XYZ file of C-alpha atoms in Angstrom:
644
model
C -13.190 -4.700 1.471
C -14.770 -2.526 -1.042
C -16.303 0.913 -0.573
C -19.558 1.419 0.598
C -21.928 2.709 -1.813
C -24.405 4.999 -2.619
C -27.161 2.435 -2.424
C -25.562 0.052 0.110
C -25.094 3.148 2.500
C -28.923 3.592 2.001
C -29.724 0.258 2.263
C -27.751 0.038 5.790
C -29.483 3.473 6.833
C -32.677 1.694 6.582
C -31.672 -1.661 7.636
C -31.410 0.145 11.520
C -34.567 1.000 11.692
C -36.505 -2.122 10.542
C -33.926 -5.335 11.730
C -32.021 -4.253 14.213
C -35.023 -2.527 16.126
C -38.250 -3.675 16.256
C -40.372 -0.276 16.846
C -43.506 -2.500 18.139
C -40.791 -3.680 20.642
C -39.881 -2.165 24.247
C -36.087 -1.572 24.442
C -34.404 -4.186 25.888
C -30.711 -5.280 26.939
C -28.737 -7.650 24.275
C -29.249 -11.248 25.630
C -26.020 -11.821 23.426
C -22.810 -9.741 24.294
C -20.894 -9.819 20.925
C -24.648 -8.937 19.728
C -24.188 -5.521 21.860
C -21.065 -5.348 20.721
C -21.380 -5.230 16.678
C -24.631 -3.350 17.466
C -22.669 -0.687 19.372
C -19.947 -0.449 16.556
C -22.539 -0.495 13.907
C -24.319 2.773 15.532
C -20.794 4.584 16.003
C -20.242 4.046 11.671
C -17.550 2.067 12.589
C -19.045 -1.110 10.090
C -15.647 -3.293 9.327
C -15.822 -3.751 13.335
C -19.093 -4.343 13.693
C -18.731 -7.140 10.279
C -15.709 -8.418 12.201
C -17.013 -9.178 15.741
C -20.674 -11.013 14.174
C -18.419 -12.861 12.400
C -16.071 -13.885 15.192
C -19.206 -14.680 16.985
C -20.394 -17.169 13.949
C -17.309 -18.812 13.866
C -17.673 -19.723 17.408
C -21.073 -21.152 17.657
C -22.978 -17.960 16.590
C -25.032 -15.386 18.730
C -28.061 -17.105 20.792
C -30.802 -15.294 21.846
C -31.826 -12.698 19.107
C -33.043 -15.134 16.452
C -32.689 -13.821 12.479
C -31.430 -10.453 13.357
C -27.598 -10.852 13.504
C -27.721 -12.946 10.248
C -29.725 -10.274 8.690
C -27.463 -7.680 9.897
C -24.488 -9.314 8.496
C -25.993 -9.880 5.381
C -26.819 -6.012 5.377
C -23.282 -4.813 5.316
C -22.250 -7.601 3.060
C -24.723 -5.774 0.422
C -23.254 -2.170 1.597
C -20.139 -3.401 0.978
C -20.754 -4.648 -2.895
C -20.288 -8.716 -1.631
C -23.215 -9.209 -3.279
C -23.092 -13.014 -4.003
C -22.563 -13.713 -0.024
C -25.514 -10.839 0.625
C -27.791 -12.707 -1.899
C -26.836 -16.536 -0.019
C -27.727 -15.087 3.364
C -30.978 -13.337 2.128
C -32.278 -15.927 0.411
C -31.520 -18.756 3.355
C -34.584 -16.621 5.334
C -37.300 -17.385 2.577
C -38.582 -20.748 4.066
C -42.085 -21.155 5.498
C -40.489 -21.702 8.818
C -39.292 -18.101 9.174
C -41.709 -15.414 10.282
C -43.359 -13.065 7.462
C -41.135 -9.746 8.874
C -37.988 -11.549 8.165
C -39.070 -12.834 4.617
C -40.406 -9.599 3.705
C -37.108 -8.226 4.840
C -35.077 -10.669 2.840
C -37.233 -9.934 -0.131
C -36.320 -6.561 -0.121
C -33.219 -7.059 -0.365
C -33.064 -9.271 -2.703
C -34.986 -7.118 -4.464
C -32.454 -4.282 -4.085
C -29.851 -6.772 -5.267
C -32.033 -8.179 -8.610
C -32.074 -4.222 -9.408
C -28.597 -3.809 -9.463
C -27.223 -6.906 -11.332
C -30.353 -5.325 -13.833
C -32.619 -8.253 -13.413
C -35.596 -6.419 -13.594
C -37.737 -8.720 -13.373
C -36.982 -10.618 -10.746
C -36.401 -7.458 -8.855
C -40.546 -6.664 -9.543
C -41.095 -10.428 -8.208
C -39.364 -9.775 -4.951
C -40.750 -6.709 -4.317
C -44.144 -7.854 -5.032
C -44.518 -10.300 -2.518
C -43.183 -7.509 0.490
C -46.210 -7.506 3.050
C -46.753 -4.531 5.115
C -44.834 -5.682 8.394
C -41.862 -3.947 7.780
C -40.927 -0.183 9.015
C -42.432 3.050 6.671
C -39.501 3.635 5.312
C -38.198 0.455 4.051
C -42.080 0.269 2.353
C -41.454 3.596 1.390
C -37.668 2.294 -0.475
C -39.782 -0.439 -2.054
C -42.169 1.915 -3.660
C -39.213 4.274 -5.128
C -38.060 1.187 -6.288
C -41.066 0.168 -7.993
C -40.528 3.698 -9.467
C -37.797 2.740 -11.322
C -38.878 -0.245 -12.042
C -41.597 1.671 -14.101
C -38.727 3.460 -15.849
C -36.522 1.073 -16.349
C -39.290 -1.455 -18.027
C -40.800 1.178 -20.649
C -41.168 5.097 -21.207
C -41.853 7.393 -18.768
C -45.876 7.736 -18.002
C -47.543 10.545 -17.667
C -47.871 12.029 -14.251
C -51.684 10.908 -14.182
C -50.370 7.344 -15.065
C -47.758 7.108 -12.625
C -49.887 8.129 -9.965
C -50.742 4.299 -8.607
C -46.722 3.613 -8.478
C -46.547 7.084 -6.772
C -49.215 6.926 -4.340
C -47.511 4.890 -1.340
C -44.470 7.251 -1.902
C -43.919 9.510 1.574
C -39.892 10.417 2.211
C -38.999 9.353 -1.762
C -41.541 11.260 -3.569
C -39.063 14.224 -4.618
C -36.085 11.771 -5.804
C -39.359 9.530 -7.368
C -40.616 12.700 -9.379
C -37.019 13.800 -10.113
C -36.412 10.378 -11.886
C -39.543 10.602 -13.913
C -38.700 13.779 -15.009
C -35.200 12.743 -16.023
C -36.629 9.734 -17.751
C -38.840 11.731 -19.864
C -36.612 14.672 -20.877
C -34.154 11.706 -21.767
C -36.468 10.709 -24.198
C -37.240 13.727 -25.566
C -40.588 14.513 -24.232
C -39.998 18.167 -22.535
C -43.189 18.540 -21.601
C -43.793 16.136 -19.521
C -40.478 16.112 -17.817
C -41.526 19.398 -16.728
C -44.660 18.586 -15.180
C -42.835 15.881 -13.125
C -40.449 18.473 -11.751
C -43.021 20.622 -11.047
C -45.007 18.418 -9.011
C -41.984 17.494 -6.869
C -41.642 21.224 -6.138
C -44.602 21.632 -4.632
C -43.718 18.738 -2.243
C -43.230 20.365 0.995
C -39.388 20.384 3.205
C -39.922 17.847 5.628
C -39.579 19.294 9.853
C -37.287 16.428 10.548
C -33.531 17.767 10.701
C -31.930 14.799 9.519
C -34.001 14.721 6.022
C -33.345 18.389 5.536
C -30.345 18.152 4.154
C -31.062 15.800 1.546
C -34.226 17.059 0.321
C -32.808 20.535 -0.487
C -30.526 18.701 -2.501
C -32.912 16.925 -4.273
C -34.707 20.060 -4.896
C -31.461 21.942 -5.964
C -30.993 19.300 -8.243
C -34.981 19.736 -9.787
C -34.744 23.219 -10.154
C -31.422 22.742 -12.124
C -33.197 20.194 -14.587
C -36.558 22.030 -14.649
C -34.480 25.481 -15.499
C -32.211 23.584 -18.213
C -35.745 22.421 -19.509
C -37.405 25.683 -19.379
C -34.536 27.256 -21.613
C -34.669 24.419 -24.105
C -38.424 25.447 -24.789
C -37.496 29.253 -24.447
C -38.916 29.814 -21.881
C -36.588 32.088 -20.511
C -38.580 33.907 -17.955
C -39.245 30.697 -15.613
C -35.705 29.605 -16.521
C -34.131 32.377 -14.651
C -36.524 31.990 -11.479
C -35.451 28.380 -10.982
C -32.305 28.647 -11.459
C -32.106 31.777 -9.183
C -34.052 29.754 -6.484
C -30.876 26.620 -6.181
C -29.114 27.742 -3.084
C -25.769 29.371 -3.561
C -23.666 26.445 -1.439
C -25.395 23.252 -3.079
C -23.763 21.417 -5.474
C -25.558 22.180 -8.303
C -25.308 26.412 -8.063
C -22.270 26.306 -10.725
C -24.638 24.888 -13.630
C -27.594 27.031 -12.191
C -25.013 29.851 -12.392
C -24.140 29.071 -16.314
C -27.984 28.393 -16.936
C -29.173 31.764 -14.887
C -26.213 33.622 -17.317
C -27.624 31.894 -20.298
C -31.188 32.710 -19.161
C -30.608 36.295 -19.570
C -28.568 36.428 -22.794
C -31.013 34.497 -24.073
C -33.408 37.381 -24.178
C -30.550 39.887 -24.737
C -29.491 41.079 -21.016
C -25.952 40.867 -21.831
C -25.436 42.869 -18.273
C -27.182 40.356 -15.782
C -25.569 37.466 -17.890
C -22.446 38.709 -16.873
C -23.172 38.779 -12.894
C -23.184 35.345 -12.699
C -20.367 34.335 -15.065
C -18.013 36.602 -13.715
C -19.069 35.012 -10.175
C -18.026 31.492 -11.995
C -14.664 31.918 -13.695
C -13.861 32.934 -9.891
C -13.678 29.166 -9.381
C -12.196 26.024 -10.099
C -12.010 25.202 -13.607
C -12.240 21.375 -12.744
C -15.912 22.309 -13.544
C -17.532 22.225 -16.646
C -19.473 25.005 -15.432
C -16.568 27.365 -14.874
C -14.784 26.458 -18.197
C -17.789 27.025 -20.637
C -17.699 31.211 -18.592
C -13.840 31.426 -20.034
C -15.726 32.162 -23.314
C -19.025 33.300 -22.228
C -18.229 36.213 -20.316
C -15.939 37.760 -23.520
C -18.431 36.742 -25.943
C -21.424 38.699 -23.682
C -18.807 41.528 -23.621
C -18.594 41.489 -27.752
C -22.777 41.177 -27.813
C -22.457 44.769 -25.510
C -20.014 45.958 -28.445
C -17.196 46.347 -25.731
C -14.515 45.110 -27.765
C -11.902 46.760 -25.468
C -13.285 44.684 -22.308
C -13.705 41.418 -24.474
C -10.176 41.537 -25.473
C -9.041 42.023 -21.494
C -11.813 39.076 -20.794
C -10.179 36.718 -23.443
C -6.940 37.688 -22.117
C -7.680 37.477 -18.284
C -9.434 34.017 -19.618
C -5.726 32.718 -21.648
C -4.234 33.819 -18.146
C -6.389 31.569 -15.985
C -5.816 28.802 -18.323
C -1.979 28.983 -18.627
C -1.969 28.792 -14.795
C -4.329 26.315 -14.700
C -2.332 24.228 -17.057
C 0.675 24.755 -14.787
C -0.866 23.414 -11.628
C -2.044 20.234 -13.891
C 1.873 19.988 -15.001
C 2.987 20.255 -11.337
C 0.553 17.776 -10.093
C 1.049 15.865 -12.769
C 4.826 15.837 -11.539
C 4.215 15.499 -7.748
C 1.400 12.916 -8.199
C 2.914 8.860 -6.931
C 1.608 6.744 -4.657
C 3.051 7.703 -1.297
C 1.622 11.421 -1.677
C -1.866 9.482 -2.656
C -1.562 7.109 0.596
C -0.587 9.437 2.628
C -3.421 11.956 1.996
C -6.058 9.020 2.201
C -5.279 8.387 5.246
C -6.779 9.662 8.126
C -5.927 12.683 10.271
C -7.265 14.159 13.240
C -9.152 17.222 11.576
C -10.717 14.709 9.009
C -11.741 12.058 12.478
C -13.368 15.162 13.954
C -15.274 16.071 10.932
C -16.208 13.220 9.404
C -17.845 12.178 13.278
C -19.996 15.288 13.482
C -23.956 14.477 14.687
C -24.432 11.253 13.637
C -21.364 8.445 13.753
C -22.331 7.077 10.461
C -22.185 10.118 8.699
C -18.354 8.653 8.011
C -19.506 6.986 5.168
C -22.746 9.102 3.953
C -22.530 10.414 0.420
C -23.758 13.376 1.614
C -21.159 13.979 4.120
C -18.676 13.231 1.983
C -19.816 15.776 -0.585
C -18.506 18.536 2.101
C -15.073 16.784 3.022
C -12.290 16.096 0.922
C -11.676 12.300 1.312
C -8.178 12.959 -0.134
C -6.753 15.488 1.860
C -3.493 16.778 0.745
C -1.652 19.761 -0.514
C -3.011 19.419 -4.398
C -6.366 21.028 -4.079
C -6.284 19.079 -7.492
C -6.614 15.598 -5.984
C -8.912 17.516 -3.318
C -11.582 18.418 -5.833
C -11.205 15.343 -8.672
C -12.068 12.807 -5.803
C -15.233 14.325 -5.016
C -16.278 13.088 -8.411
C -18.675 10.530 -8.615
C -16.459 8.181 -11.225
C -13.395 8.426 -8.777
C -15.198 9.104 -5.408
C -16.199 4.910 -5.055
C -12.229 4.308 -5.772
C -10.462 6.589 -3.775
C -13.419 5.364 -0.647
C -12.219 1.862 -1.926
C -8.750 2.292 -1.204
C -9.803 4.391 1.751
C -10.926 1.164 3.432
C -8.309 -0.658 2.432
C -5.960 1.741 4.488
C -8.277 1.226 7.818
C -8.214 -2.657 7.461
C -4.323 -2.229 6.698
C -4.081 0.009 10.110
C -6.402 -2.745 11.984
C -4.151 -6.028 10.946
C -0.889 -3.363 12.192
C -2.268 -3.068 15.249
C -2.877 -6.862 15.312
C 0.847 -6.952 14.898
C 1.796 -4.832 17.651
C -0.716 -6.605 19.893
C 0.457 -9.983 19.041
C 3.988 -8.813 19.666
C 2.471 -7.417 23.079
C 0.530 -10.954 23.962
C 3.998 -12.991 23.349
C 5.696 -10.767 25.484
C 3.200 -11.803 28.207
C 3.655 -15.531 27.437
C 7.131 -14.982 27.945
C 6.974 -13.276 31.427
C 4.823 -15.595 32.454
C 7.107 -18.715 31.915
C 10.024 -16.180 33.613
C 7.951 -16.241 36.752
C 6.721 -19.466 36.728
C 10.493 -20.765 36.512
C 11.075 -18.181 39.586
C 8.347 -19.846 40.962
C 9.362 -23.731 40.150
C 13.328 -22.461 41.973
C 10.879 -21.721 44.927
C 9.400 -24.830 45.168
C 12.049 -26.451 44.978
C 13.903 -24.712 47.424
C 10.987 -25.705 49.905
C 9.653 -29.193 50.970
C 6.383 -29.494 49.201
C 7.655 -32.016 46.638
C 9.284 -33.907 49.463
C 5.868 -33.961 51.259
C 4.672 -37.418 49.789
C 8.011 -39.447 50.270
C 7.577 -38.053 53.877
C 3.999 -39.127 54.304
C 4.815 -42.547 52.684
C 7.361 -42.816 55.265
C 5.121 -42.235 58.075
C 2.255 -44.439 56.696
C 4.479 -46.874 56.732
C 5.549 -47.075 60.042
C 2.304 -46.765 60.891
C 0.980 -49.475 59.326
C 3.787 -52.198 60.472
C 2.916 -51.213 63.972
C -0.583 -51.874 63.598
C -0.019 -54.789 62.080
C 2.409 -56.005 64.407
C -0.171 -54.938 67.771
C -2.595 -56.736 65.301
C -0.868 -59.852 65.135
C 0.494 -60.016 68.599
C -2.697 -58.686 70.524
C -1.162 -55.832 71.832
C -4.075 -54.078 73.418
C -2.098 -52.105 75.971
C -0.033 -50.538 72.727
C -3.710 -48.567 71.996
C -4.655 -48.031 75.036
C -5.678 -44.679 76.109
C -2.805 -42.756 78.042
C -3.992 -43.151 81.345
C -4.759 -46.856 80.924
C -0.735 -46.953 79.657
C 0.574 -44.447 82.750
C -1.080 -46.922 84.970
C 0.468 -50.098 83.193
C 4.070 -47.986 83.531
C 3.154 -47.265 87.553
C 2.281 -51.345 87.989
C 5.670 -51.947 86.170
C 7.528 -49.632 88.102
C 6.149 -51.107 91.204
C 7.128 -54.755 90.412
C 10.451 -53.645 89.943
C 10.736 -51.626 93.472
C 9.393 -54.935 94.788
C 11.639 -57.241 93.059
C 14.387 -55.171 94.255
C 13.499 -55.074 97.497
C 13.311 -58.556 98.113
C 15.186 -60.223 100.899
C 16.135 -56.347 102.196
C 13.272 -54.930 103.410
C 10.304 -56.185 104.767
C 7.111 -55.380 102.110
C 3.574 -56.785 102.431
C 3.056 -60.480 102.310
C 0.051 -59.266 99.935
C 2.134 -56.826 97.213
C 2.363 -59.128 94.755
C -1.101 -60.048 94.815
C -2.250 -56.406 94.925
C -0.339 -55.885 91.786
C -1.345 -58.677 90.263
C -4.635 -57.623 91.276
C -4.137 -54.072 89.662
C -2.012 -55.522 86.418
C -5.425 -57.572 85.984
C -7.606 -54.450 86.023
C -5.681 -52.738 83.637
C -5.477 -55.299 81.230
C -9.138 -55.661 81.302
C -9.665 -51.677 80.638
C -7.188 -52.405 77.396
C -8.508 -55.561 76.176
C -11.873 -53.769 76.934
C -11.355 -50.949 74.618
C -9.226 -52.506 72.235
C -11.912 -52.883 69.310
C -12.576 -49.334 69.522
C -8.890 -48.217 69.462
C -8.035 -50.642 66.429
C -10.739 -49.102 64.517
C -9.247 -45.555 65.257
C -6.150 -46.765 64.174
C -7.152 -47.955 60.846
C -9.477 -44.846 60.683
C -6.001 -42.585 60.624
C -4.153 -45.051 58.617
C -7.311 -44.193 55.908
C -6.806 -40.491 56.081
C -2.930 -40.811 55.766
C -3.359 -42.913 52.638
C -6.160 -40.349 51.484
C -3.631 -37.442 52.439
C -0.650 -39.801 50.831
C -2.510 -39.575 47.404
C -3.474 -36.382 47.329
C 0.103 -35.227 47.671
C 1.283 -37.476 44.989
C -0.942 -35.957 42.532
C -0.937 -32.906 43.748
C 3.203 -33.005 43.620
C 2.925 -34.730 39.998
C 0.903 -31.961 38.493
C 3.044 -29.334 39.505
C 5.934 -31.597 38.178
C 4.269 -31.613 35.149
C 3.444 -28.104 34.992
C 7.137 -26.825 36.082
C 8.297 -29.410 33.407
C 5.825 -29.018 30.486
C 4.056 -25.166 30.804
C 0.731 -27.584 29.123
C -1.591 -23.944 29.335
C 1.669 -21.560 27.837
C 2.170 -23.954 24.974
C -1.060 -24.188 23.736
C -1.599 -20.233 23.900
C 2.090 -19.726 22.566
C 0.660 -22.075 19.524
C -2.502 -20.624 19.349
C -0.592 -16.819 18.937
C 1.867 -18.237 16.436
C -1.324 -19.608 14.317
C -2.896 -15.871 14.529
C 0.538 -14.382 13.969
C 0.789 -16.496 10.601
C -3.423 -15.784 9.092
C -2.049 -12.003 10.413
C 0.781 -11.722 7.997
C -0.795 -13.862 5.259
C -3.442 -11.554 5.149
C -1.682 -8.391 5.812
C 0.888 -9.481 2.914
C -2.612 -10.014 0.472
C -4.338 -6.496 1.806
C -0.896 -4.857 1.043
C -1.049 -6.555 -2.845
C -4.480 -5.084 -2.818
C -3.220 -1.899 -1.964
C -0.626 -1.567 -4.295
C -3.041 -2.649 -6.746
C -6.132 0.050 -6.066
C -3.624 2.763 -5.973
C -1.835 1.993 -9.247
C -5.408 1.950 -10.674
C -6.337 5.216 -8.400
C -3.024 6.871 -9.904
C -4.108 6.331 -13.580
C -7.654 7.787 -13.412
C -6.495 10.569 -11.739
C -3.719 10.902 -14.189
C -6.063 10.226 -16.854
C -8.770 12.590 -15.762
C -6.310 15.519 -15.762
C -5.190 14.734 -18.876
C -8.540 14.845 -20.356
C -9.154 18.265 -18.467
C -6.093 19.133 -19.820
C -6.968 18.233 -23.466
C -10.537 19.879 -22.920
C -8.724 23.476 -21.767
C -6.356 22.841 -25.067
C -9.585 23.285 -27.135
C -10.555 26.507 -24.795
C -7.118 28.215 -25.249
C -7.110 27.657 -29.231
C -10.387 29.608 -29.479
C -9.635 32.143 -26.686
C -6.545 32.665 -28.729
C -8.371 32.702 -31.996
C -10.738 35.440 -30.608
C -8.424 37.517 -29.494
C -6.397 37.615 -32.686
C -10.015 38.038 -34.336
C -10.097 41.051 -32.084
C -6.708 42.550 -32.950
C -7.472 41.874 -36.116
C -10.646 43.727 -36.523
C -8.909 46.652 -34.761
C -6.074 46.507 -37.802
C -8.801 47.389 -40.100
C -11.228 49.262 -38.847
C -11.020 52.582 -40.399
C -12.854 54.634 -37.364
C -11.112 53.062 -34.023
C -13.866 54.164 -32.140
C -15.300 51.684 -31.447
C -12.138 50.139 -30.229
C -11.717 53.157 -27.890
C -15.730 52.177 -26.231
C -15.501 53.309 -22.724
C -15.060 49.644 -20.812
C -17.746 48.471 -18.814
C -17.565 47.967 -15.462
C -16.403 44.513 -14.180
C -19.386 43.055 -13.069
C -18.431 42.190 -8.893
C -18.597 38.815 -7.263
């Protein structure tokens, strides 16, 4: 996934306020979880996440509930991330008629956005002129900066008068708007009116709000710096000095308004105050151009004082800096591979803590990152070269690379984790299976067969034969047994003892009555038999199939399978795609290597050229001190370093 840009960082920044919250719209809960979800990761910075879980949520029937904005998200990061042909699909699939006017005008800004980077300038005027006014100020106020450049891209800078209709809806982007014109028109020569430009954005008052702060003064560090280097190419050297002296000391831009304030003075002969700032300069780095051009200035201002004596310690204190200077190149030069460059990219602790001050998105803003070394390691070499703009997108490139490689690791280790749990499982459930076995519950329906069908031949048999005393009720049965028991006492006591001449009738009598009360309730009892012979052969069959699924469970593990082949199919997109991010990897850093390699070669090459004419100067020096007949001019008292 490629780094997110300059203008897809702004483009996200804005896409907050006017898609993902409606401002004419009470807060409300996400009617869509994974919504919440890649919102919630979205507002932390954390963007690859928040990417990841909208997409999980397409590929599973998509988010319901919140309309357009999900899509619209998505198709926001896709255009911070530089996918711009996927960006440019999704934008354009919310043009119809059908959609509401907020969401075309929002796709037609960004499709505007994206016809203005691919340089299709005219198509970028054609989106952005059909943009109603129902999106938020400061998406309107992105459209009319755009328009801005538009107007420079399509023809010469106007005048300030002319430009006043494309500048007139500008609020926030007025500065950076005026700034541009201004650059346009000293680019093409015209001074004056590059001037007037810069001056007008000066006069633009800081904004209150906190979180714009920051980036105006930079825009108006970086005005002052082009109105002071304009000022000086007219001669102007009076109004030179005062911009320059007015960029703040800790902004990017104070090492050219350093050089420029220097040149300001010398310009009109104040060798002295020249040197205040130069000798502040040659302090620092000399990765900047800045800082170089004072290896030669400062000496040079010291000659114009006719100090001789403190421009030949200044050209040597100068071929000092630049021998150690070409020593650090050498040793990171020597030290510089890829596992120092990985290492270094990735991130730490301090870096976690730093990056995440205030706002969670500040992770990835450009002017963050100005402040913190993205590459931190021992070289302050690679510390300061990747805070350049041409290696800054490459080394955030590779940057993400190394968080997508640390997510699909962690994938691993989960995945590892999940068929570890697959694998207890079946462990207990074969623990379990020895339990059931060791128990009767499979046995339970050849039991209850048994029964039913004893049951039922009974039943059948009382059926068949009549046998109404078989369900009678018990006391109807303990009389039967008391009449039986009585015929036999009187059967045995026939012939030897005298019984009543009226016994067997009376028994016959009672056998009668009980018959009757079975044959009477007979019906009844039948039916209750064949009612429990129902709920046996409902019981019968729910034991057989509750018996067969476990069978079939114990036997087969249906649910473990599938999620053991669903984790092997994840395991294998894992390490496909792991095995492509790490070819991706290797490829971004060979390519990181050789412009940083490259670069300090260059810087190298560029010092060469310092060196021969600090060494030239000084043997000019020593040589003019050879033949000068009066040395005492050689013998000038030294001035006094000038302090930082």
């Amino acid at each position: 996934m490629g780094a997110v840009t300059t203008t897809g960082l702004c483009a996200l920044l804005a896409f907050s306020s006017a898609v993902l919250a409606a401002p004419s719209e009470p807060h409300r809960a996400a009617q869509d979880l994974r919504y919440g979800e890649s919102l919630y990761h979205y507002y932390v910075g954390d963007f690859p996440q928040a990417l990841s879980v909208l997409l999980r949520a397409e590929s599973d029937g998509g988010i319901v509930g919140h309309q357009h904005y999900p899509a619209l998200m998505r198709a926001g990061m896709y255009l911070a991330y530089g996918m711009d042909d996927r960006a440019r699909t999704e934008f354009a699939a919310h043009l119809g008629q059908s959609e509401s006017q907020r969401v075309r005008d929002t796709a037609h800004y960004y499709l505007a956005q994206l016809d203005y980077r691919a340089g299709d300038y005219a198509e970028a005027a054609a989106s952005a002129g059909t943009i109603g006014d129902t999106l938020s100020a400061p998406l309107l106020d992105n459209i009319a900066l755009l328009n801005t450049h538009l107007l420079i891209k399509t023809g010469q800078a106007p005048s300030l008068q002319e430009a006043q209709t494309t500048l007139s809806p500008l609020r926030q982007n007025r500065a950076l708007a005026l700034l541009n014109l201004g650059n346009a028109a000293s680019r093409a020569g015209d001074t004056i009116r590059a001037q007037q430009y810069y001056r007008a954005g000066l006069d633009i008052e800081l904004p209150d709000d906190q979180s714009r702060l920051d980036e105006a003064l930079a825009i108006r560090d970086k005005t002052l710096t082009a109105l002071g280097y304009s000022l000086l190419q007219l001669g102007n050297y009076a109004s030179a000095k005062a911009a320059f002296r007015d960029v703040r000391l800790d902004s990017n831009l104070a090492n050219s308004a350093l050089l420029g304030y220097g040149w300001a003075a010398a310009s009109y002969h104040d060798y002295v105050l020249a040197l205040k700032p130069w000798q502040a300069l040659r302090r620092r780095s000399l990765l900047e151009p800045a800082v170089q051009e004072t290896l030669l200035a400062v000496p040079w201002a010291y000659e114009q004082l006719k100090a001789p004596r403190s421009a030949l310690e200044a050209y040597r204190e100068s071929e000092q800096l630049l021998s150690d200077e070409f020593a650090r190149i050498k040793q990171t030069l020597t030290e510089l591979n890829s596992q120092l460059l990985l290492a270094s990219l990735r991130r730490t602790g301090e870096q976690d803590a730093l990056l995440k001050q205030g706002d969670g998105r500040a992770l990835q803003s450009w002017l963050t990152l100005d402040n913190v070394d993205v590459l931190a390691s021992r070289s302050r070499y690679l510390q300061a070269l990747l805070k350049r703009d041409a290696l800054q997108d490459n080394a955030q490139q590779l940057r993400d690379l190394l968080l997508l490689q640390d997510r699909l690791n962690q994938w691993q280790r989960k995945l590892d984790i999940y068929r570890q749990l697959i694998a207890d499982k079946r462990q207990l459930r074969a623990a379990r299976a020895e339990q059931i076995a060791q128990t009767d519950l499979l046995q339970q329906p050849g039991d209850l067969a048994a029964k039913r069908h004893l049951l039922a031949e009974r039943l059948n048999r009382i059926e068949r034969e009549q046998d109404a005393m078989a369900l009678a009720d018990a006391d109807t049965r303990a009389l039967a047994k008391r009449i039986a028991n009585a015929r036999a006492r009187l059967s045995a006591l026939a012939g030897r003892a005298k019984v009543p001449d009226n016994a067997a009738e009376r028994l016959d009598f009672y056998q009668g009555v009980v018959d009757w009360r079975a044959a009477h309730n007979f019906a009844e009892h039948q039916w209750q038999a064949r009612k429990a012979l129902a709920h046996l052969d409902t019981a019968l069959q729910e034991s057989v199939s509750r018996s067969q699924r476990i069978a079939e469970i114990l036997a087969t593990d249906p649910d473990l399978d599938a999620q053991g082949a669903r984790l092997v199919a994840l395991q294998t997109r894992n390490d496909a795609q792991l095995n492509e991010l790490n070819r991706a990897i290797s490829v971004n850093t060979e390519a990181l290597l050789g412009s940083i390699r490259q670069t300090l070669v260059s810087h190298r090459d560029r010092l060469q050229d310092y060196l021969a004419q600090t060494r030239l100067s000084i043997a000019r020096l020593y040589d003019a001190a050879y033949r000068a007949v009066d040395d005492a001019d050689i013998d000038a008292p030294k001035l006094p370093e000038v302090q930082e």
